[in-house]
């Protein structure tokens, strides 16, 4: 039995679509874990065993410059700050949803801080 051209095309197209979706999910979960781990290291370095950090922008700016030289875009001061906030907002890695992207989590971080600020006003 011969497969029609259209049926072959549809079958191959579906395999490609599924593969791309799988690659995206794996890449997304790896990226989230990477950013969470970076955020954790930043927080731990800032706190150095203390309950609260004596936070200095210099350390993050210096780290950003070095990482950008080594790896290119994606590690600027703002993004490293977001990674730090990401870890602080979600300190338990198992609570991260693999269905959400880094963009989603950045929105959650902003909402969380906006809500906190709003609550302090009232």
XYZ file of N, CA and C in Angstrom:
366
model
N 0.838 -1.182 0.000
C 0.000 0.000 0.000
C 0.883 1.245 0.000
N 0.594 2.145 -0.886
C 1.385 3.355 -1.054
C 0.750 4.519 -0.285
N 1.596 5.327 0.359
C 1.114 6.508 1.077
C 1.009 7.651 0.072
N -0.103 8.359 0.140
C -0.265 9.491 -0.777
C 0.705 10.599 -0.394
N 1.012 11.456 -1.371
C 1.925 12.573 -1.118
C 1.421 13.460 0.006
N 0.133 13.756 0.002
C -0.444 14.628 1.023
C -0.383 13.977 2.399
N -0.662 12.690 2.462
C -0.605 11.968 3.732
C 0.826 11.929 4.258
N 1.772 11.694 3.387
C 3.184 11.696 3.761
C 3.579 13.067 4.298
N 3.184 14.098 3.581
C 3.488 15.472 4.009
C 2.899 15.739 5.393
N 1.655 15.375 5.615
C 0.993 15.613 6.904
C 1.694 14.845 8.027
N 2.093 13.618 7.749
C 2.779 12.802 8.758
C 4.141 13.389 9.124
N 4.897 13.786 8.122
C 6.209 14.385 8.368
C 6.050 15.726 9.087
N 5.095 16.498 8.668
C 4.822 17.792 9.300
C 4.497 17.617 10.781
N 3.722 16.628 11.129
C 3.356 16.380 12.519
C 4.564 15.946 13.348
N 5.432 15.117 12.767
C 6.654 14.715 13.465
C 7.525 15.934 13.747
N 7.681 16.803 12.776
C 8.486 18.023 12.949
C 7.868 18.926 14.005
N 6.553 19.107 13.965
C 5.858 19.954 14.935
C 6.056 19.424 16.354
N 5.862 18.121 16.543
C 6.035 17.513 17.863
C 7.475 17.628 18.354
N 8.418 17.427 17.463
C 9.833 17.542 17.835
C 10.178 18.960 18.255
N 9.695 19.925 17.515
C 9.961 21.325 17.865
C 9.344 21.683 19.209
N 8.159 21.198 19.454
C 7.492 21.455 20.732
C 8.285 20.834 21.884
N 8.770 19.629 21.676
C 9.568 18.947 22.694
C 10.872 19.705 22.968
N 11.531 20.148 21.926
C 12.771 20.925 22.082
C 12.496 22.218 22.837
N 11.393 22.887 22.521
C 11.044 24.130 23.215
C 10.834 23.861 24.702
N 10.095 22.803 25.042
C 9.831 22.492 26.452
C 11.127 22.195 27.203
N 12.007 21.429 26.588
C 13.286 21.091 27.229
C 14.142 22.350 27.399
N 14.218 23.165 26.351
C 15.001 24.404 26.425
C 14.424 25.340 27.485
N 13.109 25.464 27.530
C 12.467 26.347 28.501
C 12.734 25.890 29.929
N 12.578 24.603 30.206
C 12.800 24.121 31.569
C 14.269 24.269 31.963
N 15.181 24.069 31.018
C 16.611 24.240 31.288
C 16.926 25.703 31.568
N 16.349 26.600 30.793
C 16.554 28.036 30.998
C 16.025 28.474 32.359
N 14.818 28.023 32.712
C 14.259 28.381 34.019
C 15.145 27.891 35.156
N 15.596 26.653 35.065
C 16.457 26.107 36.113
C 17.780 26.875 36.181
N 18.335 27.209 35.038
C 19.586 27.975 34.997
C 19.409 29.332 35.671
N 18.341 30.052 35.315
C 18.099 31.375 35.902
C 17.808 31.274 37.393
N 17.095 30.226 37.804
C 16.806 30.025 39.224
C 18.107 29.783 39.993
N 18.989 28.940 39.444
C 20.264 28.634 40.099
C 21.149 29.877 40.190
N 21.164 30.689 39.121
C 21.946 31.929 39.150
C 21.388 32.854 40.221
N 20.067 32.992 40.277
C 19.432 33.828 41.309
C 19.781 33.351 42.702
N 19.768 32.045 42.899
C 20.104 31.474 44.206
C 21.542 31.818 44.588
N 22.471 31.644 43.655
C 23.876 31.966 43.940
C 24.060 33.439 44.284
N 23.357 34.311 43.569
C 23.454 35.746 43.845
C 22.950 36.049 45.250
N 21.784 35.504 45.605
C 21.211 35.746 46.937
C 22.135 35.192 48.019
N 22.626 33.980 47.826
C 23.522 33.391 48.824
C 24.809 34.196 48.969
N 25.329 34.706 47.862
C 26.547 35.523 47.924
C 26.270 36.833 48.657
N 25.125 37.423 48.393
C 24.766 38.689 49.043
C 24.594 38.508 50.544
N 23.921 37.430 50.936
C 23.605 37.240 52.346
C 24.769 36.671 53.140
N 25.578 35.858 52.504
C 26.733 35.221 53.153
C 26.385 34.694 54.540
N 25.286 33.932 54.607
C 24.877 33.308 55.859
C 24.026 34.174 56.764
N 23.840 35.434 56.422
C 23.028 36.321 57.251
C 21.568 36.198 56.846
N 20.679 36.590 57.758
C 19.243 36.535 57.486
C 18.869 37.472 56.342
N 19.450 38.666 56.347
C 19.161 39.646 55.298
C 20.456 40.078 54.623
N 20.343 40.429 53.362
C 21.532 40.795 52.594
C 21.916 42.242 52.844
N 23.200 42.461 52.846
C 23.725 43.816 52.778
C 24.038 44.014 51.305
N 22.986 44.328 50.568
C 23.025 44.275 49.109
C 23.816 45.416 48.509
N 24.725 45.094 47.588
C 25.493 46.105 46.895
C 25.325 45.945 45.394
N 24.993 47.033 44.726
C 24.802 46.991 43.272
C 26.110 46.717 42.543
N 27.217 47.063 43.162
C 28.511 46.891 42.517
C 28.747 45.432 42.136
N 28.463 44.532 43.047
C 28.705 43.106 42.796
C 27.935 42.635 41.575
N 26.655 43.010 41.491
C 25.820 42.593 40.366
C 26.292 43.236 39.063
N 26.681 44.489 39.117
C 27.182 45.174 37.908
C 28.489 44.528 37.427
N 29.365 44.220 38.352
C 30.636 43.584 38.019
C 30.398 42.194 37.420
N 29.531 41.421 38.049
C 29.191 40.095 37.538
C 28.586 40.202 36.142
N 27.718 41.168 35.958
C 27.073 41.387 34.661
C 28.100 41.673 33.573
N 29.053 42.534 33.859
C 30.085 42.869 32.873
C 30.903 41.644 32.483
N 31.295 40.866 33.472
C 32.107 39.681 33.202
C 31.329 38.632 32.399
N 30.068 38.389 32.799
C 29.256 37.398 32.088
C 28.943 37.829 30.662
N 28.707 39.113 30.472
C 28.413 39.626 29.134
C 29.628 39.476 28.229
N 30.815 39.729 28.751
C 32.033 39.527 27.969
C 32.204 38.058 27.591
N 31.889 37.186 28.523
C 32.084 35.746 28.311
C 31.000 35.104 27.444
N 29.721 35.496 27.680
C 28.600 34.800 27.043
C 27.732 35.667 26.140
N 27.996 36.965 26.085
C 27.193 37.846 25.239
C 25.928 38.316 25.948
N 24.952 38.676 25.133
C 23.715 39.247 25.667
C 22.995 38.282 26.608
N 22.136 38.851 27.437
C 21.317 38.031 28.318
C 21.718 38.084 29.779
N 22.865 38.701 30.058
C 23.338 38.738 31.430
C 23.612 40.161 31.900
N 22.806 41.098 31.408
C 22.963 42.486 31.848
C 22.462 42.633 33.285
N 22.695 43.786 33.859
C 22.340 44.052 35.250
C 20.854 43.783 35.498
N 20.004 44.239 34.596
C 18.555 44.067 34.763
C 18.171 42.595 34.781
N 18.731 41.818 33.863
C 18.380 40.401 33.810
C 18.907 39.655 35.039
N 20.106 39.987 35.490
C 20.612 39.357 36.715
C 19.751 39.740 37.914
N 19.285 40.977 37.949
C 18.378 41.406 39.018
C 17.079 40.608 38.959
N 16.599 40.367 37.739
C 15.388 39.560 37.592
C 15.612 38.126 38.061
N 16.781 37.580 37.805
C 17.093 36.221 38.249
C 17.115 36.166 39.770
N 17.663 37.187 40.371
C 17.691 37.288 41.829
C 16.277 37.343 42.382
N 15.441 38.197 41.795
C 14.037 38.324 42.230
C 13.273 37.023 42.001
N 13.593 36.338 40.921
C 12.971 35.061 40.586
C 13.207 34.055 41.707
N 14.453 33.948 42.136
C 14.766 33.020 43.222
C 14.075 33.437 44.516
N 14.097 34.729 44.812
C 13.471 35.210 46.054
C 11.962 34.931 46.035
N 11.325 35.133 44.888
C 9.882 34.908 44.778
C 9.530 33.421 44.766
N 10.417 32.580 44.235
C 10.165 31.137 44.113
C 11.369 30.360 44.665
N 11.553 30.378 45.989
C 12.747 29.762 46.561
C 12.774 28.235 46.506
N 11.649 27.614 46.188
C 11.604 26.156 46.102
C 11.499 25.779 44.622
N 12.556 25.236 44.078
C 12.645 24.971 42.640
C 11.525 24.054 42.153
N 11.076 23.145 42.998
C 10.029 22.209 42.585
C 8.671 22.877 42.370
N 8.528 24.116 42.817
C 7.256 24.814 42.613
C 7.177 25.489 41.246
N 8.268 25.484 40.497
C 8.262 26.118 39.178
C 7.456 25.283 38.195
N 6.645 25.956 37.421
C 5.862 25.272 36.400
C 6.622 25.294 35.083
N 6.811 24.127 34.506
C 7.502 24.030 33.222
C 6.616 24.529 32.084
N 5.346 24.760 32.381
C 4.419 25.269 31.371
C 4.599 26.772 31.149
N 5.242 27.437 32.099
C 5.427 28.877 32.014
C 6.831 29.200 31.514
N 6.938 30.302 30.796
C 8.229 30.723 30.257
C 8.876 31.761 31.177
N 10.108 32.104 30.865
C 10.826 33.151 31.603
C 10.042 34.459 31.544
N 9.440 34.756 30.417
C 8.629 35.976 30.288
C 7.463 35.964 31.270
N 6.820 34.813 31.433
C 5.723 34.707 32.394
C 6.218 34.980 33.809
N 7.333 34.380 34.163
C 7.854 34.568 35.518
C 8.286 36.008 35.764
N 8.840 36.658 34.750
C 9.196 38.074 34.914
C 7.952 38.907 35.191
N 6.848 38.582 34.538
C 5.584 39.285 34.806
C 5.115 39.035 36.236
N 5.201 37.791 36.693
C 4.815 37.476 38.067
C 5.652 38.259 39.071
N 6.935 38.348 38.808
C 7.825 39.078 39.711
C 7.393 40.536 39.801
N 7.095 41.141 38.657
C 6.644 42.539 38.642
C 5.316 42.694 39.356
N 4.387 41.786 39.119
C 3.085 41.849 39.783
C 3.238 41.720 41.278
N 4.101 40.800 41.697
C 4.329 40.589 43.117
C 4.838 41.864 43.773
N 5.800 42.523 43.148
C 6.358 43.756 43.716
C 5.355 44.900 43.649
N 4.596 44.990 42.567
C 3.587 46.041 42.447
C 2.517 45.859 43.518
N 2.103 44.638 43.741
C 1.102 44.344 44.770
C 1.653 44.682 46.144
N 2.908 44.353 46.393
C 3.530 44.671 47.686
C 3.562 46.174 47.901
N 3.946 46.914 46.876
C 3.990 48.369 47.000
C 2.608 48.935 47.250
N 1.604 48.414 46.552
C 0.232 48.896 46.701
C -0.251 48.645 48.135
N 0.065 47.514 48.691
C -0.374 47.169 50.033
C 0.275 48.087 51.076
N 1.490 48.504 50.857
C 2.193 49.372 51.805
C 1.598 50.779 51.798
N 1.049 51.187 50.651
C 0.457 52.527 50.541
C -0.783 52.630 51.402
N -1.569 51.563 51.415
C -2.819 51.584 52.185
C -2.514 51.171 53.576
